[in-house]
Short mmCIF file of C-alpha atoms in Angstrom, two decimals:
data_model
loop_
_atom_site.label_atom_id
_atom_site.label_comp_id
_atom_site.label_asym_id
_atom_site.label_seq_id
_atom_site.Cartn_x
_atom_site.Cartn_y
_atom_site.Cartn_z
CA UNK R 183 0.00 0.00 0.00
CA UNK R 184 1.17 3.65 -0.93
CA UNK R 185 1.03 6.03 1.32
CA UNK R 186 0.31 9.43 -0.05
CA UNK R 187 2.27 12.25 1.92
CA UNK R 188 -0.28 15.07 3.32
CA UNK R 189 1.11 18.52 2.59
CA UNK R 190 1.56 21.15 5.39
CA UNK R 191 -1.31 23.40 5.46
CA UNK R 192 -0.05 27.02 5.83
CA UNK R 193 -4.70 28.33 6.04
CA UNK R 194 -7.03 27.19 8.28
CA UNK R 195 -10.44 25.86 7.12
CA UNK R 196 -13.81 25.08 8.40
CA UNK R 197 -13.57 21.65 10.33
CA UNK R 198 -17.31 20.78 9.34
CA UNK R 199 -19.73 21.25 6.70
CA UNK R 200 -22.69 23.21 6.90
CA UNK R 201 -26.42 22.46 6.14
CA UNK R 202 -27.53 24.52 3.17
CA UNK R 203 -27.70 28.05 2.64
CA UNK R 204 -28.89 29.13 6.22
CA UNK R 205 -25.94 26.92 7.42
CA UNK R 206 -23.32 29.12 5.50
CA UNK R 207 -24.45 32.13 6.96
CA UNK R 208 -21.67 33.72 9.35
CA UNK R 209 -18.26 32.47 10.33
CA UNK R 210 -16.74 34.80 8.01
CA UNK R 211 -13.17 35.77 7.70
CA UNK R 212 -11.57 38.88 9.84
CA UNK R 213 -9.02 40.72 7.29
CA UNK R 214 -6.43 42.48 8.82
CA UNK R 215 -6.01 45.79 6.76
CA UNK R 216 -2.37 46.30 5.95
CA UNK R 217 -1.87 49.84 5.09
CA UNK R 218 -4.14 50.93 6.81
CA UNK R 219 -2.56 49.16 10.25
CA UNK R 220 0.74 50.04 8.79
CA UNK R 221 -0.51 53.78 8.59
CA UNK R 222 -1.96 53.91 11.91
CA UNK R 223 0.16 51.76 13.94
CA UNK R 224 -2.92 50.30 15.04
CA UNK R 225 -4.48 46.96 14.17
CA UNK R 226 -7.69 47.59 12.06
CA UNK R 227 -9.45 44.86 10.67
CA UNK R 228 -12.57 44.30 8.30
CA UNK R 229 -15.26 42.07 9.15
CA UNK R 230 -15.44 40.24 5.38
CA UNK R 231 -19.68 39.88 5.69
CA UNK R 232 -19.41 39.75 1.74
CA UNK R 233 -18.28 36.39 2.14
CA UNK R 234 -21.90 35.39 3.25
CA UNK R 235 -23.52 33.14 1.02
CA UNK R 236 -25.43 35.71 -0.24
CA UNK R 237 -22.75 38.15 -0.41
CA UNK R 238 -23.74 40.82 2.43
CA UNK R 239 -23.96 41.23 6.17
CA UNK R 240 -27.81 41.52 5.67
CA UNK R 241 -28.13 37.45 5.07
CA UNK R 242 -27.27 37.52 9.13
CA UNK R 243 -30.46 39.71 9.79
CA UNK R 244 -32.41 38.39 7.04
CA UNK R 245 -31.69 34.58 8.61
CA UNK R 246 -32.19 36.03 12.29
CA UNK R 247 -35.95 38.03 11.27
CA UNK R 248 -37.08 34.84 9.10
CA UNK R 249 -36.12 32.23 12.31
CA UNK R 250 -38.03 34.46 14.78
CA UNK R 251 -41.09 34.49 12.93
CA UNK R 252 -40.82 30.63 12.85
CA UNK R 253 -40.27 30.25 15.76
CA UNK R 254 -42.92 32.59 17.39
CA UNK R 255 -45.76 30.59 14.71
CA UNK R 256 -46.49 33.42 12.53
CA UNK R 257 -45.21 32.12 9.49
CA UNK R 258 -46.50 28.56 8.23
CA UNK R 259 -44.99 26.45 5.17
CA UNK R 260 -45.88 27.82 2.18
CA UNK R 261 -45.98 31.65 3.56
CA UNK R 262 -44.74 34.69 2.55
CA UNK R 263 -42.24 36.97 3.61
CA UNK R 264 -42.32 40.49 3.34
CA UNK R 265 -40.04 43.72 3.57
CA UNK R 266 -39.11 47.23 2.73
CA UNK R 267 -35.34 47.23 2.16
CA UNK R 268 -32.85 49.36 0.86
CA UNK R 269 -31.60 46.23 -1.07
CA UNK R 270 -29.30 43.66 0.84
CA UNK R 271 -31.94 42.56 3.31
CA UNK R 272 -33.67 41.76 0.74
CA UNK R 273 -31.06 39.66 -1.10
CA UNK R 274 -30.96 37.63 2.20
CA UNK R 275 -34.52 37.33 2.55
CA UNK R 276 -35.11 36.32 -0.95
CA UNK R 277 -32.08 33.21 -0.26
CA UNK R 278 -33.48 32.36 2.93
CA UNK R 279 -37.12 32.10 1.33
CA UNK R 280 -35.55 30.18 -1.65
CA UNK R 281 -33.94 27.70 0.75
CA UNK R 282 -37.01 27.36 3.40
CA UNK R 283 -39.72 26.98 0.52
CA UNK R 284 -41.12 30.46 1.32
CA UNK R 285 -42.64 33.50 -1.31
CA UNK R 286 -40.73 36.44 -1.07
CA UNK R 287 -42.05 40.63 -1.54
CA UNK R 288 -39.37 43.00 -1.34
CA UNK R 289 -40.56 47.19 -1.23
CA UNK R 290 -37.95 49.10 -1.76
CA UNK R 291 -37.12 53.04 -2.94
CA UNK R 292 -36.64 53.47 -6.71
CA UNK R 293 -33.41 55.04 -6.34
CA UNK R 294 -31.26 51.63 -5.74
CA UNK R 295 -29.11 50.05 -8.19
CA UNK R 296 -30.50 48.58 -10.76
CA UNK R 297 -27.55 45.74 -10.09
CA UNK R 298 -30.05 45.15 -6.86
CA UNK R 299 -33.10 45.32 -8.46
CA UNK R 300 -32.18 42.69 -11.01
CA UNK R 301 -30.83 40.53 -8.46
CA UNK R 302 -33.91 40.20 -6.48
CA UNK R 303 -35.58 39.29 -9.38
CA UNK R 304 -33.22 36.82 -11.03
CA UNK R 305 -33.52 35.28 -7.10
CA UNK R 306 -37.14 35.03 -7.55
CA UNK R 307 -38.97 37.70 -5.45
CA UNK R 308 -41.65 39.95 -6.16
CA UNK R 309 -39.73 43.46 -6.54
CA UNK R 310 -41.88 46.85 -6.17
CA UNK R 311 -40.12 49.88 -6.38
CA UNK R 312 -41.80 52.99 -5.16
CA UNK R 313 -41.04 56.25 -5.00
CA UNK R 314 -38.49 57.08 -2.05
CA UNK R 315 -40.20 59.46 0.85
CA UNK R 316 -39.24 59.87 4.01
CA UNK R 317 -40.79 57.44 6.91
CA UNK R 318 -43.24 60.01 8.27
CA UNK R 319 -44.91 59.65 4.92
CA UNK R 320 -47.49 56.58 4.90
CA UNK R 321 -46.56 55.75 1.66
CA UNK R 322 -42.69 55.16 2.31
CA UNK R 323 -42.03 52.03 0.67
CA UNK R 324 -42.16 49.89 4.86
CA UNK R 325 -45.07 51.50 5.35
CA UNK R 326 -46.48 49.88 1.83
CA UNK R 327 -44.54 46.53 2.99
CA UNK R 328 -46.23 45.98 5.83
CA UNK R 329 -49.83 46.85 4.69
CA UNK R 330 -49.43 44.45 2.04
CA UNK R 331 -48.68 41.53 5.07
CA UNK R 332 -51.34 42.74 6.89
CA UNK R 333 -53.65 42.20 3.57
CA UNK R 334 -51.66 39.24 2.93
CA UNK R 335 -53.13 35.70 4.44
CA UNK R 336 -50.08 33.32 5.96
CA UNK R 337 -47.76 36.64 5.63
CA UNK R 338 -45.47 38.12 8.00
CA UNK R 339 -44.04 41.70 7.59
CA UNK R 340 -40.40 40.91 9.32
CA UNK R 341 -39.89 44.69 9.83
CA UNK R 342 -35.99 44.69 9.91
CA UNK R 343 -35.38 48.37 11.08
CA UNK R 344 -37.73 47.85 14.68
CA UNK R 345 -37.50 43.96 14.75
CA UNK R 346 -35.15 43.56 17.38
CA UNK R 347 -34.19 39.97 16.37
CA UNK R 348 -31.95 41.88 13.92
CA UNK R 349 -29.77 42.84 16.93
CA UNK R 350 -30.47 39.70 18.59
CA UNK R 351 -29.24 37.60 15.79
CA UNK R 352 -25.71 39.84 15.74
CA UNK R 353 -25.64 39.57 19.69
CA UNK R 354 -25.58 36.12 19.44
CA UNK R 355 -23.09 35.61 16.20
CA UNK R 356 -21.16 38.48 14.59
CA UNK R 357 -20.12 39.65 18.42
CA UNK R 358 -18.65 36.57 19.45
CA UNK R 359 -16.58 35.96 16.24
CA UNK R 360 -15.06 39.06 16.10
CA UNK R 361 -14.19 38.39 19.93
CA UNK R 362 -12.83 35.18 19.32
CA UNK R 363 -10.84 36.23 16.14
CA UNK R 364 -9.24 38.65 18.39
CA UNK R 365 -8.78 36.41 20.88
CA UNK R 366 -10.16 39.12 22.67
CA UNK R 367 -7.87 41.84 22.34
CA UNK R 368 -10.09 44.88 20.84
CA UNK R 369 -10.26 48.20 22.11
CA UNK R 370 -13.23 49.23 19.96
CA UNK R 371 -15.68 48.71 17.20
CA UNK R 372 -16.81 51.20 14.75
CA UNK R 373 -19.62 50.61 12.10
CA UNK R 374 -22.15 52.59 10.14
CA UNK R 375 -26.18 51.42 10.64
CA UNK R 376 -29.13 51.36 8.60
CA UNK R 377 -31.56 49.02 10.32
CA UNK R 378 -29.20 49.62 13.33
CA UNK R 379 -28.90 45.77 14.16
CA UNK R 380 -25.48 45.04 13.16
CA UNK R 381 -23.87 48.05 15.76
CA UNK R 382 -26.24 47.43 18.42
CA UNK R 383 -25.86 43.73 18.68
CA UNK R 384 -22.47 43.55 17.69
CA UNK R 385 -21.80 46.62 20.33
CA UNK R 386 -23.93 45.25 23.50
CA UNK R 387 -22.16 42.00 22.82
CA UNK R 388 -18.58 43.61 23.22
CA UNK R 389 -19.29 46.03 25.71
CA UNK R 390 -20.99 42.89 27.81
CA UNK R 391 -17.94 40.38 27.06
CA UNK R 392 -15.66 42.77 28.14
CA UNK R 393 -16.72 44.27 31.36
CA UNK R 394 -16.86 47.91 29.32
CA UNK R 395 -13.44 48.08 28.18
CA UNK R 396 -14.37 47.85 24.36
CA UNK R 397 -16.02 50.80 23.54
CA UNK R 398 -18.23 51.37 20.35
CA UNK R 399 -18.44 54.62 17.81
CA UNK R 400 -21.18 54.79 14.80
CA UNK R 401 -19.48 55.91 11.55
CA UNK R 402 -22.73 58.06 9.91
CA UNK R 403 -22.85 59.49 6.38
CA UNK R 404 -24.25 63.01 5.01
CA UNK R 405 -27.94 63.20 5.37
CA UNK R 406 -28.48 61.05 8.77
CA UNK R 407 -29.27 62.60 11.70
CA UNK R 408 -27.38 60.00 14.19
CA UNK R 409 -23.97 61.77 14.44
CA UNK R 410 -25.57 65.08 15.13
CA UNK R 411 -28.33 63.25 18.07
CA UNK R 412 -24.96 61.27 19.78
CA UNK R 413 -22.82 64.58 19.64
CA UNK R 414 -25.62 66.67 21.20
CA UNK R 415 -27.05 64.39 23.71
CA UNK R 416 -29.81 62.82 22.20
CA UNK R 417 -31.56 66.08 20.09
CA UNK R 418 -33.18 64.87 16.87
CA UNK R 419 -32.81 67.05 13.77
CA UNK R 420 -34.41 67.90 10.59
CA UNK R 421 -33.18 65.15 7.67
CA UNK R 422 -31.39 67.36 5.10
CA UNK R 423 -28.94 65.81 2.79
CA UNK R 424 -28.18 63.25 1.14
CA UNK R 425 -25.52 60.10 0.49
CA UNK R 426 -24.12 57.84 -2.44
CA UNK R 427 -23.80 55.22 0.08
CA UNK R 428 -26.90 52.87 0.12
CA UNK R 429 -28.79 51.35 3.01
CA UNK R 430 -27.30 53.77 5.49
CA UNK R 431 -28.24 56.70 7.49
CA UNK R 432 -31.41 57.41 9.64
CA UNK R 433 -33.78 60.13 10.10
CA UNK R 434 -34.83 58.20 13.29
CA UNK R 435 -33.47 56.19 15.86
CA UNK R 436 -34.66 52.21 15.30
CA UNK R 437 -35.82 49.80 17.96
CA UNK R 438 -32.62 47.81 17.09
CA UNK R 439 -30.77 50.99 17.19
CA UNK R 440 -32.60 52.02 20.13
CA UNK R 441 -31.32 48.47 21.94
CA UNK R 442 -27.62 50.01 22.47
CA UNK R 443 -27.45 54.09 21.30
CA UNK R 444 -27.22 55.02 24.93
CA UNK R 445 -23.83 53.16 25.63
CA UNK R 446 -22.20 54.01 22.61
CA UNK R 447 -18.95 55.58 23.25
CA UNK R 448 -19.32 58.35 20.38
CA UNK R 449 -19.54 58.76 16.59
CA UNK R 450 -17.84 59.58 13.28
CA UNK R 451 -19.36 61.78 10.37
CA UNK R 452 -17.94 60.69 7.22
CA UNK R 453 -18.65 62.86 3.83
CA UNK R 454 -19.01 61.21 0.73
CA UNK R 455 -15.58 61.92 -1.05
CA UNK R 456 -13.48 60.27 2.08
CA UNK R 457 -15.64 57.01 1.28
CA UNK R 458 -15.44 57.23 -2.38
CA UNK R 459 -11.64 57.15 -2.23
CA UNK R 460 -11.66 54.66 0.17
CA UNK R 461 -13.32 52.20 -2.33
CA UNK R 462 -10.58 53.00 -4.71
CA UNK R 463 -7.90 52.38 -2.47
CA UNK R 464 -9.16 49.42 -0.83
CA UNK R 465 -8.97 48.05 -4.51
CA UNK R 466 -5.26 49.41 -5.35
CA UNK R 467 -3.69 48.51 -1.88
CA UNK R 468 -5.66 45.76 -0.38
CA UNK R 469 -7.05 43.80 -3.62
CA UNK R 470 -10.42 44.24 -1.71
CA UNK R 471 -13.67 45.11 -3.67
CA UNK R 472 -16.15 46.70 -1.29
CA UNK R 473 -19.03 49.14 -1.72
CA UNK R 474 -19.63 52.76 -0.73
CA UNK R 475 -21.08 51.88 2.74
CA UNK R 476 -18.20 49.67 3.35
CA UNK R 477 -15.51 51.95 2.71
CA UNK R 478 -17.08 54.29 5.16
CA UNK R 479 -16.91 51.75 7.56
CA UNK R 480 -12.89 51.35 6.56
CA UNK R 481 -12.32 54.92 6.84
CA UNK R 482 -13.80 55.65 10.54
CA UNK R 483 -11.75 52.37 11.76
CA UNK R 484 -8.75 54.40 10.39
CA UNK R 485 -9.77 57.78 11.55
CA UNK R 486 -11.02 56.09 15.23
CA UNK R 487 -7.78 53.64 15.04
CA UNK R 488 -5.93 57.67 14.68
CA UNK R 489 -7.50 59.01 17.74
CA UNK R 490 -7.42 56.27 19.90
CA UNK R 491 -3.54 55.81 19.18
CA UNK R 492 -0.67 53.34 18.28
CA UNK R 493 -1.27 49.56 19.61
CA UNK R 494 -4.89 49.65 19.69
CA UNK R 495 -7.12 46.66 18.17
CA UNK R 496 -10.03 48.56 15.84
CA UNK R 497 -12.76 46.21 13.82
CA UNK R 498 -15.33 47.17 11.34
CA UNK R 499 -17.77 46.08 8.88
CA UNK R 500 -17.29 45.17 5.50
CA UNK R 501 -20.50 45.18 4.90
CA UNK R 502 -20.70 43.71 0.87
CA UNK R 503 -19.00 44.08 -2.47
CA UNK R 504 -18.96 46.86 -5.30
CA UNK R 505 -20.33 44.55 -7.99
CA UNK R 506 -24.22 45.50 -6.80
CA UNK R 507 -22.91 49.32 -7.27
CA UNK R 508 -20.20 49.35 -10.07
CA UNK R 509 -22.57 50.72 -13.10
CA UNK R 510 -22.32 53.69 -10.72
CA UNK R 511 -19.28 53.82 -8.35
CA UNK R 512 -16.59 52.91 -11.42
CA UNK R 513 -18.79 55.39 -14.04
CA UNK R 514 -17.11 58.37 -14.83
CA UNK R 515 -20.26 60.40 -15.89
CA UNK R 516 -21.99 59.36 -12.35
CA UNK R 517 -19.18 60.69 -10.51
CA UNK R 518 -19.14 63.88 -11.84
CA UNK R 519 -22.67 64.32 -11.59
CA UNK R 520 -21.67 63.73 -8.09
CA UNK R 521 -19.30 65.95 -7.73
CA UNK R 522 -16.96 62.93 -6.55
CA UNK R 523 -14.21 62.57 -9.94
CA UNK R 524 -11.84 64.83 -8.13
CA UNK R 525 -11.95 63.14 -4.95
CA UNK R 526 -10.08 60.32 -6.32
CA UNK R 527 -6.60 60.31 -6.62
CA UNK R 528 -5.16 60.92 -10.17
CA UNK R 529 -3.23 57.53 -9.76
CA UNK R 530 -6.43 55.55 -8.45
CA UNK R 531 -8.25 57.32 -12.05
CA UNK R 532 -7.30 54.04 -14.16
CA UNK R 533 -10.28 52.24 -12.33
CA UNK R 534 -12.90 54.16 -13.84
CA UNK R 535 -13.39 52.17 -16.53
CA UNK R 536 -17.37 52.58 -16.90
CA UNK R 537 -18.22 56.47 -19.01
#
């Protein structure tokens, strides 16, 4: 009998399989960010969520909102699921239903990428765009999204910005990796929020595991009020303004948000042309292809990883790829109608490939 010599394994790999899609969800890689570490003299590091099955952070809350509904009896084989989203949640949802035999209605504002809108589809749910208005307006496209449940028999409405199983599900998952990656050593935790369940679980989870020592900072782009209502104390503005970066930003502080906001340490506002260069340079220096909210992320870890000083430990969120943005983020006629060409370096310039 030959005996076949087993190479030395320089990576580590998953010791089990999983069980389908929902079983693939989480465990995913923490990339340390070299020049961004080497710049700092910190350790920063990037939560890769766009190695979820379904290529986002939101397959986490979409998984966590879809098992809770289960569980509490209000959605039966055969149901349907339904949500307004931004986008990713809605790529989750629309796997998860896939995989658990379940319909799928996604509401969503009519100014997302089409790259999102097609995906949905292609994955089988029922897409209806609506015109984006702000929350207070009863036809803002949750508003529509949970009507439609409540007309709906054997439909639940999993309401992912106020459902607090979104934070739930990151309390009990994304919080521990990341502690366990770092074996523990992290001084803080810095992400942007949308629904608000990925910073408040991931946050109270920290904060709990480590007696206080972690401390937690949102990252917040133009045209949210949550920077402004943690700098002043808790005094809500008007909304004015507006973003590139999709799925971000609140007019309002969520249930989920609501879970943690209080303990936060403090926050970072970060304008559009810092995260727009940030995608670019991920891509140059890192070989890392991430999205607008991502790279907002990336650049508070950097700036909080600055403040806090050499040696720290600082972890954020990369929340998903550029491929469901590139028709816009790599177009050169998009960026200038943005105002956002000259924000990128003049070396950087040979990615925009798209006119």
């Amino acid at each position: 009998m030959i005996l076949r010599r087993v190479p030395n394994l320089t990576r580590s790999f998953t010791t089990k399989s999983v069980k389908g899609f929902t079983g693939a969800v989480g465990s995913t890689p923490l990339v340390r960010l070299e020049k961004i570490s080497k710049r700092t003299g910190c350790e920063v590091f990037g939560k890769a969520e766009f190695q979820n099955p379904g290529g986002s952070v939101k397959d986490r809350a979409a998984l966590g909102l879809v098992e809770s509904a289960e569980k509490a009896g209000q959605l039966k084989p055969g149901g349907t699921v339904v949500e307004g989203t931004a986008g990713n949640t809605g790529i989750g949802l629309a796997h998860v239903c896939r995989a658990k035999g379940y319909k799928c209605v996604i509401y969503m504002p009519n100014t997302q990428s089409q790259e999102k809108i097609d995906l949905l589809r292609m994955l089988g749910a029922d897409v209806r765009p609506v015109p984006a208005v702000a929350y207070e307006n009863p036809k803002n496209y949750n508003h529509q999204a949970k009507e439609y449940a409540e007309a709906t028999p054997n439909s639940v409405w999993t309401n992912q910005f106020d459902n607090t199983a979104n934070a739930e599900y990151h309390y009990k998952t994304t919080g521990p990796e990341i502690w366990e990656q770092t074996g523990g050593k992290i001084d803080a935790f810095t992400c942007s929020t949308g629904t608000g369940g990925t910073l408040a679980g991931v946050a109270k989870f920290l904060r709990e595991v480590s007696d206080g020592r972690v401390k937690n900072y949102l990252a917040d782009p133009p045209g949210s009020v949550l920077h402004s209502y943690i700098q002043s104390g808790g005094k809500l503005v008007d909304r004015t303004g507006s973003s590139i970066t999709e799925g971000i930003g609140q007019g309002r502080v969520t249930n989920n948000l609501g879970t943690e906001i209080q303990n936060l340490a403090g926050s970072l506002h970060i304008p559009d042309a810092k995260s727009i260069k940030m995608v670019y340079e991920m891509l140059d220096s890192e070989g890392i292809y991430i999205g607008a909210s991502s790279a907002l992320n990336v650049v508070a870890a950097e700036e909080l990883a600055l403040q806090l000083g050499p040696g720290k430990t600082v972890v954020t969120m990369l929340c998903d790829g550029a491929y469901r943005y590139q028709s816009r983020l790599f177009s050169r006629k998009w960026l200038r109608s943005k105002e956002l060409e000259d924000a990128i370096p003049a070396d950087l310039q040979k990615y925009i490939v798209l006119e």
